[in-house]
Amino acid sequence: LLDPELTMSLPPAITAATGIDALTHALESYVNTATQPISEAMSEQSMALIARSLRLAVAQPGNKEARADMLLASTIAAMAFNSTRLGLAHAFAMPLGSRFHIPHGLANAIMLPAVMRFNLPGNLAKFARIAQIFGERTDGLSLREAAERSVIAIEQLQADIGITAKLGDFHMTEADLHDVAAEAMLSGNVAVNPRKPTLEDMKALLRAKL
């Protein structure tokens, strides 16, 4: 049962963070190594709905159409990742939540751009398609340049909906990097990530978001 009326009172900050969580579900399913045509189609549809409506849902909390789009996007993304698993952003989100009490959606939002940059070489074509879904002009660009536009698009989306948090805001320090990275490496989501990270890679991704 997807009833947008039930989400009208959700505060903008929670709408933003949970919206990025839904996006991360769709995006990580889309680019990982377990993706397949049906999950890809669902992920693309989910991302298109989010590109169209997340800004509106945050800026206009009473916008029923935007709320309905986000509910549908979240549900479709869940159907996609149910058969594919996710990626490094979600691998990080679990220890970040348990150790530093960072809300799950916000933890994903903090890590997603850095994870996308790291993963670009593992699936350039998919990241270029993500850029297009989010309205980026990719005509005349190399595949790498087009893929890089996907990160820019997601960073702009997060800025537009007021997500500016860093890990340091939750009292995470350099001393915590090893333990958080090591715990994240144990996640089953690492196995399907489009680029295989080392422990040092994981620490570097966290360090970039302190």
PDB file of C-alpha atoms in Angstrom:
ATOM      1  CA  LEU A   1       0.000   0.000   0.000  1.00  0.00           C
ATOM      2  CA  LEU A   2       1.670   3.216  -1.197  1.00  0.00           C
ATOM      3  CA  ASP A   3      -0.264   6.173   0.168  1.00  0.00           C
ATOM      4  CA  PRO A   4       1.461   9.552  -0.267  1.00  0.00           C
ATOM      5  CA  GLU A   5      -0.929  11.097   2.240  1.00  0.00           C
ATOM      6  CA  LEU A   6       0.888   9.202   4.982  1.00  0.00           C
ATOM      7  CA  THR A   7       4.192  10.931   4.138  1.00  0.00           C
ATOM      8  CA  MET A   8       2.989  14.541   4.002  1.00  0.00           C
ATOM      9  CA  SER A   9       4.177  15.345   7.529  1.00  0.00           C
ATOM     10  CA  LEU A  10       7.659  13.910   7.013  1.00  0.00           C
ATOM     11  CA  PRO A  11      10.189  16.707   7.716  1.00  0.00           C
ATOM     12  CA  PRO A  12      12.223  17.918   4.717  1.00  0.00           C
ATOM     13  CA  ALA A  13      15.530  16.634   6.121  1.00  0.00           C
ATOM     14  CA  ILE A  14      14.152  13.116   6.505  1.00  0.00           C
ATOM     15  CA  THR A  15      12.477  13.288   3.099  1.00  0.00           C
ATOM     16  CA  ALA A  16      15.871  14.233   1.647  1.00  0.00           C
ATOM     17  CA  ALA A  17      17.878  11.526   3.400  1.00  0.00           C
ATOM     18  CA  THR A  18      15.390   8.737   2.766  1.00  0.00           C
ATOM     19  CA  GLY A  19      15.103   9.869  -0.841  1.00  0.00           C
ATOM     20  CA  ILE A  20      18.852   9.494  -1.289  1.00  0.00           C
ATOM     21  CA  ASP A  21      18.646   6.084   0.366  1.00  0.00           C
ATOM     22  CA  ALA A  22      16.119   5.049  -2.289  1.00  0.00           C
ATOM     23  CA  LEU A  23      18.408   6.479  -4.959  1.00  0.00           C
ATOM     24  CA  THR A  24      21.357   4.548  -3.548  1.00  0.00           C
ATOM     25  CA  HIS A  25      19.298   1.349  -3.683  1.00  0.00           C
ATOM     26  CA  ALA A  26      18.534   1.912  -7.358  1.00  0.00           C
ATOM     27  CA  LEU A  27      21.976   3.159  -8.335  1.00  0.00           C
ATOM     28  CA  GLU A  28      24.026   0.500  -6.576  1.00  0.00           C
ATOM     29  CA  SER A  29      21.806  -2.257  -7.943  1.00  0.00           C
ATOM     30  CA  TYR A  30      22.160  -0.763 -11.431  1.00  0.00           C
ATOM     31  CA  VAL A  31      25.963  -0.670 -11.575  1.00  0.00           C
ATOM     32  CA  ASN A  32      26.909  -3.783  -9.618  1.00  0.00           C
ATOM     33  CA  THR A  33      28.060  -7.091 -11.047  1.00  0.00           C
ATOM     34  CA  ALA A  34      24.840  -8.966 -10.255  1.00  0.00           C
ATOM     35  CA  THR A  35      22.623  -6.676 -12.318  1.00  0.00           C
ATOM     36  CA  GLN A  36      20.398  -8.185 -15.003  1.00  0.00           C
ATOM     37  CA  PRO A  37      17.898  -6.795 -17.532  1.00  0.00           C
ATOM     38  CA  ILE A  38      14.846  -6.811 -15.262  1.00  0.00           C
ATOM     39  CA  SER A  39      16.627  -5.199 -12.316  1.00  0.00           C
ATOM     40  CA  GLU A  40      18.234  -2.682 -14.690  1.00  0.00           C
ATOM     41  CA  ALA A  41      14.839  -1.615 -16.011  1.00  0.00           C
ATOM     42  CA  MET A  42      13.496  -1.185 -12.492  1.00  0.00           C
ATOM     43  CA  SER A  43      16.563   0.776 -11.395  1.00  0.00           C
ATOM     44  CA  GLU A  44      16.329   3.128 -14.367  1.00  0.00           C
ATOM     45  CA  GLN A  45      12.643   3.781 -13.701  1.00  0.00           C
ATOM     46  CA  SER A  46      13.320   4.400 -10.020  1.00  0.00           C
ATOM     47  CA  MET A  47      16.129   6.855 -10.758  1.00  0.00           C
ATOM     48  CA  ALA A  48      13.999   8.689 -13.317  1.00  0.00           C
ATOM     49  CA  LEU A  49      11.240   9.178 -10.745  1.00  0.00           C
ATOM     50  CA  ILE A  50      13.746  10.406  -8.168  1.00  0.00           C
ATOM     51  CA  ALA A  51      15.346  12.787 -10.662  1.00  0.00           C
ATOM     52  CA  ARG A  52      11.901  14.217 -11.382  1.00  0.00           C
ATOM     53  CA  SER A  53      10.474  14.419  -7.891  1.00  0.00           C
ATOM     54  CA  LEU A  54      12.924  14.366  -4.970  1.00  0.00           C
ATOM     55  CA  ARG A  55      13.666  18.085  -5.139  1.00  0.00           C
ATOM     56  CA  LEU A  56       9.939  18.808  -5.286  1.00  0.00           C
ATOM     57  CA  ALA A  57       9.137  16.478  -2.395  1.00  0.00           C
ATOM     58  CA  VAL A  58      11.671  18.305  -0.218  1.00  0.00           C
ATOM     59  CA  ALA A  59      10.794  21.841  -1.328  1.00  0.00           C
ATOM     60  CA  GLN A  60       7.027  21.285  -1.388  1.00  0.00           C
ATOM     61  CA  PRO A  61       6.152  18.793   1.375  1.00  0.00           C
ATOM     62  CA  GLY A  62       2.473  18.904   0.422  1.00  0.00           C
ATOM     63  CA  ASN A  63       3.092  17.990  -3.221  1.00  0.00           C
ATOM     64  CA  LYS A  64       1.124  14.752  -3.462  1.00  0.00           C
ATOM     65  CA  GLU A  65       2.399  13.844  -6.923  1.00  0.00           C
ATOM     66  CA  ALA A  66       6.038  14.198  -5.864  1.00  0.00           C
ATOM     67  CA  ARG A  67       5.400  12.152  -2.726  1.00  0.00           C
ATOM     68  CA  ALA A  68       3.716   9.439  -4.794  1.00  0.00           C
ATOM     69  CA  ASP A  69       6.652   9.368  -7.206  1.00  0.00           C
ATOM     70  CA  MET A  70       9.091   8.915  -4.332  1.00  0.00           C
ATOM     71  CA  LEU A  71       7.059   6.104  -2.792  1.00  0.00           C
ATOM     72  CA  LEU A  72       6.949   4.302  -6.120  1.00  0.00           C
ATOM     73  CA  ALA A  73      10.649   4.933  -6.749  1.00  0.00           C
ATOM     74  CA  SER A  74      11.556   3.505  -3.359  1.00  0.00           C
ATOM     75  CA  THR A  75       9.445   0.404  -3.901  1.00  0.00           C
ATOM     76  CA  ILE A  76      10.772  -0.265  -7.401  1.00  0.00           C
ATOM     77  CA  ALA A  77      14.365   0.185  -6.210  1.00  0.00           C
ATOM     78  CA  ALA A  78      13.782  -2.333  -3.429  1.00  0.00           C
ATOM     79  CA  MET A  79      12.479  -4.828  -5.975  1.00  0.00           C
ATOM     80  CA  ALA A  80      15.635  -4.277  -8.028  1.00  0.00           C
ATOM     81  CA  PHE A  81      18.172  -4.730  -5.263  1.00  0.00           C
ATOM     82  CA  ASN A  82      16.303  -7.697  -3.813  1.00  0.00           C
ATOM     83  CA  SER A  83      17.813  -9.757  -6.620  1.00  0.00           C
ATOM     84  CA  THR A  84      21.192  -8.024  -6.956  1.00  0.00           C
ATOM     85  CA  ARG A  85      22.336  -6.704  -3.565  1.00  0.00           C
ATOM     86  CA  LEU A  86      23.938  -3.251  -3.416  1.00  0.00           C
ATOM     87  CA  GLY A  87      27.485  -1.854  -3.155  1.00  0.00           C
ATOM     88  CA  LEU A  88      30.046   0.002  -1.072  1.00  0.00           C
ATOM     89  CA  ALA A  89      27.823   2.861   0.064  1.00  0.00           C
ATOM     90  CA  HIS A  90      25.587   0.380   1.850  1.00  0.00           C
ATOM     91  CA  ALA A  91      28.580  -1.583   3.099  1.00  0.00           C
ATOM     92  CA  PHE A  92      29.719   1.600   4.839  1.00  0.00           C
ATOM     93  CA  ALA A  93      26.268   2.630   6.036  1.00  0.00           C
ATOM     94  CA  MET A  94      25.919  -0.285   8.436  1.00  0.00           C
ATOM     95  CA  PRO A  95      28.998   0.376  10.635  1.00  0.00           C
ATOM     96  CA  LEU A  96      28.497   4.128  10.330  1.00  0.00           C
ATOM     97  CA  GLY A  97      25.006   3.710  11.716  1.00  0.00           C
ATOM     98  CA  SER A  98      25.884   1.321  14.508  1.00  0.00           C
ATOM     99  CA  ARG A  99      29.082   3.049  15.631  1.00  0.00           C
ATOM    100  CA  PHE A 100      28.224   6.725  15.165  1.00  0.00           C
ATOM    101  CA  HIS A 101      24.420   6.709  15.092  1.00  0.00           C
ATOM    102  CA  ILE A 102      24.334   8.259  11.629  1.00  0.00           C
ATOM    103  CA  PRO A 103      20.828   7.770  10.195  1.00  0.00           C
ATOM    104  CA  HIS A 104      20.934   5.163   7.449  1.00  0.00           C
ATOM    105  CA  GLY A 105      19.818   7.402   4.605  1.00  0.00           C
ATOM    106  CA  LEU A 106      22.231  10.140   5.613  1.00  0.00           C
ATOM    107  CA  ALA A 107      25.125   7.675   5.874  1.00  0.00           C
ATOM    108  CA  ASN A 108      24.422   6.583   2.315  1.00  0.00           C
ATOM    109  CA  ALA A 109      24.152  10.189   1.184  1.00  0.00           C
ATOM    110  CA  ILE A 110      27.516  11.061   2.739  1.00  0.00           C
ATOM    111  CA  MET A 111      29.313   8.147   1.105  1.00  0.00           C
ATOM    112  CA  LEU A 112      27.546   7.897  -2.266  1.00  0.00           C
ATOM    113  CA  PRO A 113      29.498  10.508  -4.303  1.00  0.00           C
ATOM    114  CA  ALA A 114      32.878   9.193  -3.137  1.00  0.00           C
ATOM    115  CA  VAL A 115      31.826   5.615  -3.825  1.00  0.00           C
ATOM    116  CA  MET A 116      30.584   6.598  -7.276  1.00  0.00           C
ATOM    117  CA  ARG A 117      33.936   8.204  -8.128  1.00  0.00           C
ATOM    118  CA  PHE A 118      35.770   5.096  -6.970  1.00  0.00           C
ATOM    119  CA  ASN A 119      33.462   2.821  -8.966  1.00  0.00           C
ATOM    120  CA  LEU A 120      33.490   4.745 -12.252  1.00  0.00           C
ATOM    121  CA  PRO A 121      36.134   2.556 -13.958  1.00  0.00           C
ATOM    122  CA  GLY A 122      34.083  -0.535 -13.154  1.00  0.00           C
ATOM    123  CA  ASN A 123      31.056   0.483 -15.222  1.00  0.00           C
ATOM    124  CA  LEU A 124      31.577   3.650 -17.251  1.00  0.00           C
ATOM    125  CA  ALA A 125      28.619   3.042 -19.553  1.00  0.00           C
ATOM    126  CA  LYS A 126      26.152   2.676 -16.691  1.00  0.00           C
ATOM    127  CA  PHE A 127      27.418   5.789 -14.940  1.00  0.00           C
ATOM    128  CA  ALA A 128      27.123   7.724 -18.209  1.00  0.00           C
ATOM    129  CA  ARG A 129      23.510   6.565 -18.441  1.00  0.00           C
ATOM    130  CA  ILE A 130      22.893   7.724 -14.858  1.00  0.00           C
ATOM    131  CA  ALA A 131      24.168  11.163 -15.850  1.00  0.00           C
ATOM    132  CA  GLN A 132      21.626  11.263 -18.667  1.00  0.00           C
ATOM    133  CA  ILE A 133      18.790  10.143 -16.385  1.00  0.00           C
ATOM    134  CA  PHE A 134      19.595  13.068 -14.105  1.00  0.00           C
ATOM    135  CA  GLY A 135      19.523  15.552 -16.956  1.00  0.00           C
ATOM    136  CA  GLU A 136      23.210  15.960 -17.703  1.00  0.00           C
ATOM    137  CA  ARG A 137      24.221  16.818 -21.262  1.00  0.00           C
ATOM    138  CA  THR A 138      26.667  14.180 -22.451  1.00  0.00           C
ATOM    139  CA  ASP A 139      26.750  14.886 -26.200  1.00  0.00           C
ATOM    140  CA  GLY A 140      30.308  15.231 -27.436  1.00  0.00           C
ATOM    141  CA  LEU A 141      31.843  13.897 -24.230  1.00  0.00           C
ATOM    142  CA  SER A 142      34.050  10.861 -23.949  1.00  0.00           C
ATOM    143  CA  LEU A 143      32.554   7.903 -22.104  1.00  0.00           C
ATOM    144  CA  ARG A 144      34.707   8.725 -19.078  1.00  0.00           C
ATOM    145  CA  GLU A 145      33.662  12.377 -19.122  1.00  0.00           C
ATOM    146  CA  ALA A 146      30.003  11.415 -19.443  1.00  0.00           C
ATOM    147  CA  ALA A 147      30.340   8.992 -16.537  1.00  0.00           C
ATOM    148  CA  GLU A 148      31.933  11.684 -14.383  1.00  0.00           C
ATOM    149  CA  ARG A 149      28.872  13.857 -14.965  1.00  0.00           C
ATOM    150  CA  SER A 150      26.854  11.353 -12.940  1.00  0.00           C
ATOM    151  CA  VAL A 151      28.801  12.240  -9.807  1.00  0.00           C
ATOM    152  CA  ILE A 152      28.332  15.944 -10.476  1.00  0.00           C
ATOM    153  CA  ALA A 153      24.595  15.386 -10.921  1.00  0.00           C
ATOM    154  CA  ILE A 154      24.222  13.549  -7.611  1.00  0.00           C
ATOM    155  CA  GLU A 155      26.327  16.100  -5.756  1.00  0.00           C
ATOM    156  CA  GLN A 156      24.123  18.875  -7.139  1.00  0.00           C
ATOM    157  CA  LEU A 157      20.977  16.986  -6.176  1.00  0.00           C
ATOM    158  CA  GLN A 158      22.224  16.599  -2.625  1.00  0.00           C
ATOM    159  CA  ALA A 159      23.157  20.280  -2.426  1.00  0.00           C
ATOM    160  CA  ASP A 160      19.723  21.263  -3.706  1.00  0.00           C
ATOM    161  CA  ILE A 161      17.957  19.235  -1.005  1.00  0.00           C
ATOM    162  CA  GLY A 162      20.182  20.472   1.801  1.00  0.00           C
ATOM    163  CA  ILE A 163      22.433  17.485   2.446  1.00  0.00           C
ATOM    164  CA  THR A 164      25.838  18.810   3.476  1.00  0.00           C
ATOM    165  CA  ALA A 165      26.832  16.480   6.332  1.00  0.00           C
ATOM    166  CA  LYS A 166      30.262  14.895   6.712  1.00  0.00           C
ATOM    167  CA  LEU A 167      31.422  12.030   8.879  1.00  0.00           C
ATOM    168  CA  GLY A 168      33.270  14.431  11.138  1.00  0.00           C
ATOM    169  CA  ASP A 169      29.958  16.001  12.091  1.00  0.00           C
ATOM    170  CA  PHE A 170      29.258  12.745  13.947  1.00  0.00           C
ATOM    171  CA  HIS A 171      32.619  12.762  15.764  1.00  0.00           C
ATOM    172  CA  MET A 172      34.301  10.246  13.507  1.00  0.00           C
ATOM    173  CA  THR A 173      38.067  10.769  13.318  1.00  0.00           C
ATOM    174  CA  GLU A 174      41.124   9.375  11.575  1.00  0.00           C
ATOM    175  CA  ALA A 175      41.531   6.924  14.450  1.00  0.00           C
ATOM    176  CA  ASP A 176      38.235   5.276  13.515  1.00  0.00           C
ATOM    177  CA  LEU A 177      39.009   4.643   9.862  1.00  0.00           C
ATOM    178  CA  HIS A 178      40.563   1.192  10.148  1.00  0.00           C
ATOM    179  CA  ASP A 179      37.823  -0.363  12.246  1.00  0.00           C
ATOM    180  CA  VAL A 180      34.972   1.084  10.179  1.00  0.00           C
ATOM    181  CA  ALA A 181      36.642   0.099   6.903  1.00  0.00           C
ATOM    182  CA  ALA A 182      37.378  -3.408   8.158  1.00  0.00           C
ATOM    183  CA  GLU A 183      33.779  -3.907   9.257  1.00  0.00           C
ATOM    184  CA  ALA A 184      32.471  -2.578   5.944  1.00  0.00           C
ATOM    185  CA  MET A 185      34.694  -5.039   4.075  1.00  0.00           C
ATOM    186  CA  LEU A 186      32.762  -7.892   5.699  1.00  0.00           C
ATOM    187  CA  SER A 187      29.524  -6.860   3.979  1.00  0.00           C
ATOM    188  CA  GLY A 188      28.157  -9.105   1.262  1.00  0.00           C
ATOM    189  CA  ASN A 189      27.599  -5.959  -0.791  1.00  0.00           C
ATOM    190  CA  VAL A 190      31.358  -5.697  -1.382  1.00  0.00           C
ATOM    191  CA  ALA A 191      31.263  -8.914  -3.415  1.00  0.00           C
ATOM    192  CA  VAL A 192      29.036  -7.382  -6.107  1.00  0.00           C
ATOM    193  CA  ASN A 193      30.535  -3.891  -6.146  1.00  0.00           C
ATOM    194  CA  PRO A 194      31.706  -3.027  -9.685  1.00  0.00           C
ATOM    195  CA  ARG A 195      35.258  -2.339  -8.492  1.00  0.00           C
ATOM    196  CA  LYS A 196      36.978  -4.510  -5.904  1.00  0.00           C
ATOM    197  CA  PRO A 197      38.356  -2.410  -3.034  1.00  0.00           C
ATOM    198  CA  THR A 198      41.277  -3.051  -0.734  1.00  0.00           C
ATOM    199  CA  LEU A 199      41.171  -2.124   2.928  1.00  0.00           C
ATOM    200  CA  GLU A 200      43.277   0.927   2.098  1.00  0.00           C
ATOM    201  CA  ASP A 201      40.774   1.928  -0.595  1.00  0.00           C
ATOM    202  CA  MET A 202      37.981   1.727   1.966  1.00  0.00           C
ATOM    203  CA  LYS A 203      39.917   3.841   4.444  1.00  0.00           C
ATOM    204  CA  ALA A 204      40.609   6.431   1.744  1.00  0.00           C
ATOM    205  CA  LEU A 205      36.919   6.665   0.861  1.00  0.00           C
ATOM    206  CA  LEU A 206      36.046   7.302   4.499  1.00  0.00           C
ATOM    207  CA  ARG A 207      38.900   9.777   4.932  1.00  0.00           C
ATOM    208  CA  ALA A 208      37.603  11.815   2.002  1.00  0.00           C
ATOM    209  CA  LYS A 209      34.314  12.342   3.854  1.00  0.00           C
ATOM    210  CA  LEU A 210      35.651  13.266   7.320  1.00  0.00           C
TER     211      LEU A 210
END
